[in-house]
Short mmCIF file of C-alpha atoms in Angstrom, two decimals:
data_model
loop_
_atom_site.label_atom_id
_atom_site.label_comp_id
_atom_site.label_asym_id
_atom_site.label_seq_id
_atom_site.Cartn_x
_atom_site.Cartn_y
_atom_site.Cartn_z
CA MET A 1 -3.19 -81.08 41.56
CA ILE A 2 -6.49 -80.90 40.47
CA SER A 3 -7.46 -83.91 37.75
CA ASP A 4 -8.88 -82.97 34.40
CA ALA A 5 -12.07 -84.85 35.44
CA ALA A 6 -12.50 -82.66 38.72
CA THR A 7 -11.84 -79.66 36.98
CA ARG A 8 -14.70 -80.02 34.51
CA LEU A 9 -17.02 -80.68 37.60
CA ILE A 10 -15.75 -77.41 39.58
CA ALA A 11 -18.97 -75.37 40.14
CA SER A 12 -20.24 -72.34 38.37
CA SER A 13 -19.47 -69.46 40.82
CA TRP A 14 -21.89 -67.85 42.80
CA PRO A 15 -22.02 -64.37 43.55
CA LYS A 16 -21.34 -63.25 47.02
CA LEU A 17 -24.69 -61.19 47.84
CA PRO A 18 -25.30 -58.84 50.88
CA GLU A 19 -28.43 -59.20 52.91
CA ALA A 20 -30.65 -56.95 50.82
CA ALA A 21 -29.86 -58.41 47.60
CA ARG A 22 -30.46 -61.99 48.73
CA ASP A 23 -33.87 -60.71 50.18
CA VAL A 24 -34.77 -59.15 46.82
CA LEU A 25 -33.88 -62.31 44.82
CA LEU A 26 -35.66 -64.67 47.12
CA GLU A 27 -38.88 -62.30 47.05
CA VAL A 28 -39.03 -62.83 43.15
CA LEU A 29 -37.88 -66.41 43.36
CA ILE A 30 -40.64 -67.36 45.66
CA HIS A 31 -43.74 -65.06 44.82
CA GLY A 32 -42.82 -64.68 41.00
CA PRO A 33 -42.31 -61.59 38.69
CA LEU A 34 -42.99 -58.49 40.58
CA SER A 35 -42.53 -54.93 39.87
CA ARG A 36 -39.73 -52.70 41.91
CA ALA A 37 -42.64 -51.01 43.71
CA GLU A 38 -44.21 -54.06 44.84
CA ILE A 39 -40.49 -55.38 46.21
CA ALA A 40 -39.90 -52.27 47.93
CA ALA A 41 -43.38 -52.36 49.94
CA ARG A 42 -42.99 -56.07 50.86
CA LEU A 43 -39.48 -55.80 52.09
CA ARG A 44 -39.73 -52.16 53.51
CA LEU A 45 -36.78 -51.14 51.35
CA SER A 46 -36.58 -47.23 50.14
CA ARG A 47 -36.89 -46.88 46.66
CA PRO A 48 -33.40 -45.91 46.01
CA THR A 49 -31.99 -48.86 47.88
CA LEU A 50 -34.38 -51.38 45.72
CA THR A 51 -33.31 -49.57 42.53
CA ARG A 52 -29.44 -50.11 43.39
CA VAL A 53 -30.12 -53.65 44.25
CA ALA A 54 -32.07 -54.64 41.57
CA LYS A 55 -29.38 -53.12 39.08
CA SER A 56 -26.78 -55.22 40.61
CA LEU A 57 -29.11 -58.47 40.50
CA VAL A 58 -29.52 -57.48 36.67
CA ALA A 59 -25.82 -56.86 36.12
CA GLN A 60 -25.04 -60.13 37.89
CA GLY A 61 -27.46 -62.03 35.46
CA LEU A 62 -29.76 -63.16 38.28
CA LEU A 63 -32.78 -60.78 37.61
CA VAL A 64 -33.94 -59.77 34.00
CA GLU A 65 -36.19 -57.03 33.23
CA GLY A 66 -39.52 -58.45 31.59
CA ASP A 67 -43.11 -57.58 30.43
CA THR A 68 -44.91 -54.70 31.92
CA ARG A 69 -47.84 -54.25 33.79
CA PRO A 70 -50.48 -51.42 33.95
CA ARG A 71 -50.59 -49.27 37.00
CA ALA A 72 -53.67 -49.06 38.98
CA SER A 73 -53.11 -45.15 38.96
CA ALA A 74 -52.15 -43.00 36.07
CA GLY A 75 -48.49 -43.11 35.15
CA ARG A 76 -45.99 -45.26 33.33
CA PRO A 77 -46.77 -49.04 33.65
CA SER A 78 -44.76 -51.09 36.12
CA GLU A 79 -41.82 -52.99 34.85
CA MET A 80 -41.61 -56.57 35.96
CA LEU A 81 -38.43 -58.28 37.40
CA HIS A 82 -38.22 -62.10 36.77
CA VAL A 83 -35.34 -64.50 37.91
CA ARG A 84 -33.29 -65.61 35.13
CA GLY A 85 -33.66 -69.22 35.60
CA ALA A 86 -30.81 -69.95 33.11
CA ALA A 87 -28.35 -68.14 35.00
CA HIS A 88 -27.17 -71.25 37.07
CA ARG A 89 -27.93 -74.89 37.11
CA PHE A 90 -28.33 -77.40 40.02
CA LEU A 91 -27.87 -80.78 40.89
CA GLY A 92 -30.19 -82.72 42.90
CA VAL A 93 -29.88 -86.39 44.24
CA LYS A 94 -32.42 -88.59 46.23
CA LEU A 95 -31.08 -91.87 47.85
CA THR A 96 -33.35 -94.66 48.63
CA ALA A 97 -32.24 -98.21 49.80
CA ASP A 98 -31.36 -99.48 46.35
CA ARG A 99 -31.77 -96.56 43.72
CA LEU A 100 -30.62 -92.86 42.95
CA PHE A 101 -32.55 -90.50 41.52
CA ALA A 102 -31.18 -87.24 39.91
CA ALA A 103 -32.44 -84.06 38.58
CA VAL A 104 -30.96 -81.02 37.18
CA THR A 105 -32.92 -77.65 37.50
CA ASP A 106 -32.62 -74.03 36.91
CA LEU A 107 -32.47 -71.18 39.28
CA THR A 108 -36.20 -71.58 39.34
CA ALA A 109 -36.18 -75.10 40.25
CA THR A 110 -37.58 -76.04 36.74
CA PRO A 111 -36.23 -79.73 35.89
CA ILE A 112 -34.01 -79.55 32.92
CA ALA A 113 -32.85 -83.16 32.96
CA THR A 114 -33.45 -86.37 35.14
CA ALA A 115 -31.80 -89.75 35.88
CA GLU A 116 -32.22 -92.72 37.67
CA GLU A 117 -30.19 -95.87 38.41
CA PRO A 118 -29.76 -98.51 41.07
CA LEU A 119 -27.35 -97.86 43.69
CA ARG A 120 -24.12 -99.85 42.98
CA SER A 121 -23.58 -100.56 46.58
CA ARG A 122 -24.53 -99.06 50.08
CA ASP A 123 -20.93 -98.57 51.38
CA PRO A 124 -20.72 -94.75 51.74
CA ASP A 125 -17.71 -94.49 49.65
CA GLU A 126 -19.30 -96.34 46.58
CA VAL A 127 -22.29 -94.19 46.81
CA VAL A 128 -20.26 -90.64 47.16
CA ALA A 129 -18.24 -92.42 43.75
CA GLN A 130 -21.81 -92.88 42.03
CA ILE A 131 -22.77 -89.34 43.16
CA ALA A 132 -19.87 -87.89 41.50
CA ASP A 133 -20.18 -90.05 38.54
CA VAL A 134 -23.84 -88.71 38.01
CA ALA A 135 -22.28 -85.15 38.67
CA ARG A 136 -20.00 -85.79 35.72
CA ARG A 137 -22.69 -86.00 33.30
CA PHE A 138 -23.90 -82.60 34.23
CA PRO A 139 -20.86 -80.28 34.42
CA GLY A 140 -21.05 -76.58 35.44
CA VAL A 141 -23.56 -76.94 38.20
CA THR A 142 -23.62 -74.31 40.95
CA GLY A 143 -24.27 -76.52 43.77
CA ILE A 144 -25.37 -80.10 44.68
CA GLY A 145 -28.26 -81.12 47.16
CA VAL A 146 -28.41 -84.60 48.21
CA THR A 147 -31.67 -85.88 50.46
CA LEU A 148 -32.34 -89.28 52.04
CA GLY A 149 -34.31 -90.87 54.71
CA GLY A 150 -32.34 -90.30 57.74
CA VAL A 151 -31.22 -87.69 60.30
CA VAL A 152 -28.84 -85.35 59.24
CA LEU A 153 -26.72 -83.01 61.27
CA ASP A 154 -24.85 -80.15 59.70
CA GLY A 155 -24.22 -82.63 56.73
CA LEU A 156 -23.43 -85.70 58.86
CA VAL A 157 -26.09 -88.48 58.48
CA ALA A 158 -26.17 -89.65 61.77
CA ARG A 159 -28.29 -92.32 61.09
CA ASP A 160 -30.26 -93.98 58.04
CA GLU A 161 -31.90 -96.83 58.61
CA PHE A 162 -32.55 -97.55 54.88
CA LEU A 163 -28.97 -97.26 53.89
CA ARG A 164 -27.89 -98.77 57.19
CA TRP A 165 -25.44 -95.93 57.61
CA THR A 166 -24.27 -94.34 61.12
CA ASP A 167 -22.09 -91.06 61.39
CA VAL A 168 -21.44 -90.58 57.77
CA PRO A 169 -19.85 -87.18 56.46
CA LEU A 170 -21.87 -87.27 53.31
CA LYS A 171 -21.61 -83.34 52.79
CA ALA A 172 -17.76 -83.32 53.25
CA ALA A 173 -17.15 -86.37 51.17
CA VAL A 174 -19.42 -85.31 47.99
CA THR A 175 -18.17 -81.78 48.19
CA GLY A 176 -14.54 -83.43 48.25
CA ALA A 177 -15.41 -86.13 45.56
CA THR A 178 -17.25 -83.45 43.04
CA ARG A 179 -15.45 -80.05 44.17
CA VAL A 180 -18.96 -78.77 43.88
CA PRO A 181 -20.39 -77.30 46.98
CA THR A 182 -22.93 -79.52 48.41
CA ALA A 183 -25.95 -79.70 50.90
CA VAL A 184 -27.33 -82.65 52.77
CA ASP A 185 -30.60 -82.98 54.46
CA ASN A 186 -33.53 -85.36 55.51
CA ASP A 187 -35.65 -85.87 52.31
CA VAL A 188 -38.76 -84.82 53.96
CA GLN A 189 -37.17 -81.59 55.35
CA ALA A 190 -35.93 -80.92 51.69
CA LEU A 191 -39.25 -81.65 49.99
CA THR A 192 -41.04 -79.36 52.44
CA ALA A 193 -38.93 -76.50 51.80
CA ALA A 194 -39.09 -77.01 48.11
CA GLU A 195 -42.89 -76.99 48.14
CA HIS A 196 -43.04 -74.01 50.21
CA TRP A 197 -40.58 -72.46 47.50
CA PHE A 198 -41.43 -73.64 44.24
CA GLY A 199 -44.63 -75.64 44.79
CA PRO A 200 -48.17 -75.43 46.13
CA GLY A 201 -47.33 -73.91 49.16
CA ALA A 202 -45.20 -71.28 47.78
CA GLY A 203 -45.36 -68.02 50.13
CA LEU A 204 -47.57 -69.62 52.74
CA ARG A 205 -46.83 -68.69 56.22
CA SER A 206 -47.75 -72.12 57.48
CA LEU A 207 -47.81 -75.46 55.55
CA ALA A 208 -47.93 -79.33 56.36
CA VAL A 209 -46.26 -81.93 54.23
CA ILE A 210 -47.06 -85.51 54.95
CA THR A 211 -45.55 -88.31 52.98
CA VAL A 212 -46.62 -91.73 53.01
CA GLY A 213 -44.74 -94.89 51.69
CA ALA A 214 -41.54 -96.81 52.85
CA GLY A 215 -41.89 -94.41 55.64
CA VAL A 216 -44.01 -91.59 56.99
CA GLY A 217 -42.61 -88.29 56.83
CA THR A 218 -44.07 -85.02 58.42
CA GLY A 219 -42.58 -81.56 57.38
CA LEU A 220 -43.83 -78.16 58.96
CA ILE A 221 -43.56 -74.46 57.66
CA VAL A 222 -44.48 -72.48 60.86
CA GLY A 223 -44.02 -68.49 60.72
CA GLY A 224 -42.63 -68.78 57.13
CA GLY A 225 -39.93 -71.12 58.15
CA LEU A 226 -39.00 -74.49 58.15
CA VAL A 227 -39.47 -76.34 61.68
CA ALA A 228 -36.23 -78.12 62.70
CA GLY A 229 -35.78 -79.14 66.56
CA SER A 230 -32.81 -77.97 68.46
CA HIS A 231 -31.08 -81.51 67.80
CA GLY A 232 -31.63 -81.18 64.03
CA LEU A 233 -34.48 -83.65 63.94
CA PRO A 234 -37.49 -83.29 61.72
CA PRO A 235 -41.04 -83.14 63.46
CA HIS A 236 -42.06 -86.80 64.16
CA PHE A 237 -45.82 -87.94 64.39
CA SER A 238 -45.49 -91.46 63.09
CA HIS A 239 -45.67 -93.03 66.63
CA THR A 240 -48.81 -91.16 67.63
CA LEU A 241 -51.42 -93.67 69.01
CA VAL A 242 -54.41 -95.02 66.84
CA ASP A 243 -55.52 -97.69 68.66
CA ALA A 244 -53.86 -99.43 71.79
CA LYS A 245 -55.01 -102.98 70.62
CA GLY A 246 -53.58 -102.13 67.06
CA PRO A 247 -50.88 -104.08 64.95
CA GLN A 248 -47.37 -104.24 66.74
CA CYS A 249 -45.24 -101.56 65.81
CA GLY A 250 -41.42 -101.50 65.41
CA CYS A 251 -41.12 -99.72 68.40
CA GLY A 252 -42.46 -102.13 70.61
CA ARG A 253 -45.73 -100.87 71.33
CA ARG A 254 -49.06 -101.53 69.42
CA GLY A 255 -51.22 -99.13 67.09
CA CYS A 256 -48.93 -96.37 66.20
CA ILE A 257 -49.72 -94.57 63.00
CA SER A 258 -46.35 -96.22 61.50
CA SER A 259 -48.01 -99.62 62.45
CA TYR A 260 -50.95 -98.99 59.91
CA LEU A 261 -49.51 -96.80 57.41
CA MET A 262 -45.69 -98.16 56.00
CA THR A 263 -46.12 -99.88 52.64
CA HIS A 264 -44.02 -102.75 53.85
CA VAL A 265 -46.45 -102.96 57.01
CA VAL A 266 -49.50 -103.00 55.00
CA LEU A 267 -48.23 -105.82 52.97
CA GLN A 268 -47.11 -107.82 55.64
CA ARG A 269 -50.71 -107.81 57.11
CA LEU A 270 -52.19 -109.30 53.91
CA THR A 271 -51.82 -112.88 52.85
CA GLY A 272 -50.17 -114.14 49.74
CA ASN A 273 -47.22 -111.99 49.84
CA PRO A 274 -48.58 -109.31 47.20
CA SER A 275 -46.80 -106.47 45.83
CA TYR A 276 -48.51 -102.98 46.34
CA ALA A 277 -49.99 -102.82 43.05
CA GLU A 278 -51.56 -106.22 43.58
CA ALA A 279 -52.91 -105.39 47.21
CA LEU A 280 -54.51 -102.16 45.50
CA ASP A 281 -56.04 -104.34 42.76
CA ARG A 282 -57.47 -106.64 45.58
CA VAL A 283 -58.99 -103.55 47.20
CA ARG A 284 -60.55 -102.42 44.15
CA ALA A 285 -62.01 -105.98 43.64
CA GLY A 286 -63.67 -106.13 46.74
CA ASP A 287 -61.30 -108.36 48.73
CA PRO A 288 -62.45 -108.01 52.38
CA GLN A 289 -59.09 -108.55 53.94
CA ALA A 290 -57.36 -106.10 51.74
CA ARG A 291 -60.26 -103.68 52.43
CA GLN A 292 -59.99 -103.94 55.81
CA VAL A 293 -56.25 -103.37 56.15
CA PHE A 294 -56.34 -100.29 53.98
CA ASP A 295 -59.25 -98.68 55.69
CA GLU A 296 -57.46 -99.12 58.74
CA ALA A 297 -54.43 -97.28 57.16
CA GLY A 298 -56.73 -94.95 55.84
CA TYR A 299 -58.11 -93.66 59.29
CA ALA A 300 -54.69 -93.77 60.60
CA LEU A 301 -53.73 -91.05 58.08
CA GLY A 302 -56.46 -89.06 59.00
CA VAL A 303 -55.75 -89.14 62.55
CA LEU A 304 -52.33 -87.96 61.37
CA ILE A 305 -53.74 -85.13 59.47
CA GLY A 306 -55.93 -83.95 61.97
CA THR A 307 -53.27 -84.28 64.73
CA VAL A 308 -50.83 -82.05 62.75
CA ALA A 309 -53.65 -79.79 61.95
CA ASN A 310 -54.32 -79.44 65.66
CA VAL A 311 -50.62 -78.58 66.28
CA ILE A 312 -50.03 -75.71 63.91
CA ASP A 313 -53.56 -75.18 62.10
CA PRO A 314 -52.02 -74.75 58.62
CA GLN A 315 -53.13 -73.03 55.59
CA LYS A 316 -52.57 -76.18 53.48
CA VAL A 317 -52.02 -79.58 53.98
CA LEU A 318 -49.81 -81.18 51.20
CA LEU A 319 -50.19 -84.83 50.89
CA THR A 320 -47.86 -87.18 48.76
CA GLY A 321 -45.54 -89.90 48.77
CA GLU A 322 -45.17 -93.25 46.90
CA GLY A 323 -48.05 -94.83 49.08
CA LEU A 324 -50.56 -92.19 48.12
CA PRO A 325 -53.02 -94.45 46.30
CA LEU A 326 -53.78 -95.15 49.86
CA TYR A 327 -56.01 -92.23 49.99
CA GLU A 328 -57.69 -93.13 46.38
CA VAL A 329 -59.01 -96.25 47.80
CA SER A 330 -59.83 -95.63 51.24
CA SER A 331 -60.28 -91.57 51.51
CA PRO A 332 -63.86 -91.78 53.12
CA LEU A 333 -61.66 -93.53 56.28
CA VAL A 334 -59.20 -90.93 56.03
CA HIS A 335 -61.74 -88.31 56.50
CA ASP A 336 -63.57 -90.23 59.33
CA GLY A 337 -59.91 -90.27 60.99
CA ILE A 338 -59.67 -86.56 60.54
CA GLU A 339 -62.98 -85.39 61.93
CA ASP A 340 -62.40 -87.77 65.01
CA THR A 341 -59.05 -86.30 65.71
CA TYR A 342 -59.46 -82.70 64.53
CA GLU A 343 -60.98 -80.25 67.23
CA ASP A 344 -62.56 -78.00 64.76
CA ASP A 345 -64.39 -78.07 61.84
CA PRO A 346 -62.74 -80.25 59.37
CA ASP A 347 -63.61 -78.23 56.26
CA LEU A 348 -61.03 -75.66 57.75
CA ILE A 349 -58.27 -78.12 56.35
CA GLU A 350 -57.14 -77.33 52.67
CA LEU A 351 -56.00 -81.04 52.02
CA ASP A 352 -53.96 -80.72 48.72
CA VAL A 353 -53.54 -84.24 47.57
CA ARG A 354 -50.58 -84.61 45.04
CA PRO A 355 -49.38 -87.32 42.63
CA PHE A 356 -46.13 -88.62 43.49
CA ASP A 357 -43.18 -89.07 41.67
CA PHE A 358 -39.67 -89.92 42.62
CA SER A 359 -38.18 -87.02 40.21
CA GLU A 360 -39.95 -84.69 42.77
CA TRP A 361 -37.78 -85.85 45.59
CA ALA A 362 -34.66 -85.40 43.45
CA ARG A 363 -36.17 -81.71 42.31
CA SER A 364 -36.33 -81.11 46.30
CA GLY A 365 -32.76 -81.84 46.52
CA ALA A 366 -31.93 -79.35 43.67
CA ALA A 367 -33.89 -76.84 45.63
CA LEU A 368 -32.20 -77.75 48.82
CA ALA A 369 -29.17 -76.53 46.87
CA ILE A 370 -30.66 -73.57 45.54
CA LYS A 371 -31.77 -72.40 49.00
CA GLU A 372 -28.49 -73.00 50.52
CA THR A 373 -26.30 -71.48 48.14
CA ILE A 374 -28.65 -67.95 48.07
CA THR A 375 -28.47 -67.94 52.00
CA GLY A 376 -24.67 -68.77 52.09
CA ALA A 377 -24.79 -71.89 53.86
CA ILE A 378 -22.86 -73.97 51.45
CA THR A 379 -20.15 -71.79 50.31
CA GLU A 380 -17.86 -73.04 52.89
CA TRP A 381 -15.39 -75.77 51.54
CA PRO A 382 -14.33 -78.78 53.90
CA GLN A 383 -10.68 -78.26 54.94
CA GLY A 384 -8.15 -79.70 52.18
CA ASN A 385 -10.79 -79.36 49.57
CA ARG A 386 -10.53 -75.83 48.71
CA ARG A 387 -10.62 -74.72 45.12
CA ARG A 388 -7.06 -73.62 43.63
#
């Protein structure tokens, strides 16, 4: 039997969509309102096929016919198809070493509600119970996406140094506790996919997302798809060499990008045990030690950006993270690092510096759930937890 509490959490059902319907929905979701003619041309669908698919998506409440746009040639105006955001809601959860951030979005990843609270415990069972408690506040969601700063393989958290987890079956556990289909992924990978679908990278064929803060993360879009290694590992550039005589890195070598950029490393190099905000104040006040540490970190960030740009030649590099104030105080050194590393004209690099908010990490969890739901990747229920 399913308890009353579990019953209230059962997901709002998602229709089973054929491939053509998924493609049409994704095209409008990512690129915004489009006419039938535009969609047919983009996806190389015949007009009768597109008409049939669009009619089905409208009937299922996923698309809605909206305003019209005049045709370039004579004839009737084109009626636009829009995603009906209110059709479904999704819950995104971002886990850090000590806090849980949550966001509920509609089908277009537009936030509806957010929440934040300290983790009650790092014990996996306790964290799963806390996620389920949060989910109960937002009943009727179609899917849940959970992200964290670790290595995730098919819903299994193989390793997370922040939470000190090894081989935690998080996807199965959260699905079982909430009775809602759940996706789990590395936070930077999820953020990269979210910014590619719903952010400043929407529709781009190539994109690099770089995050700086407690860790140094890199996510890559190449050929319109998210890059993931054959072992499920995200791209890693954090141990690229900056200076062989630089600070000691946790990997045992010296002068890695990580040995300059991670927030706790920056603070360890400063006297007086300052907070990050206090360290920034010292830089702005002209403190020579703080200026040197932040400028070296800024140069390392430039080396990272230049290295990534050499590898994939992205249309855009998106820079964000809680350590983003580093760019503000040391941007000349960041650009020095880019110029010394990038093998072409640095002006070719479109650098998009985005203010950081932890709610964006949570929103990317919801975007992960949206993506996995549409593609059918989280419709399978763990054995013994199927809805009855």
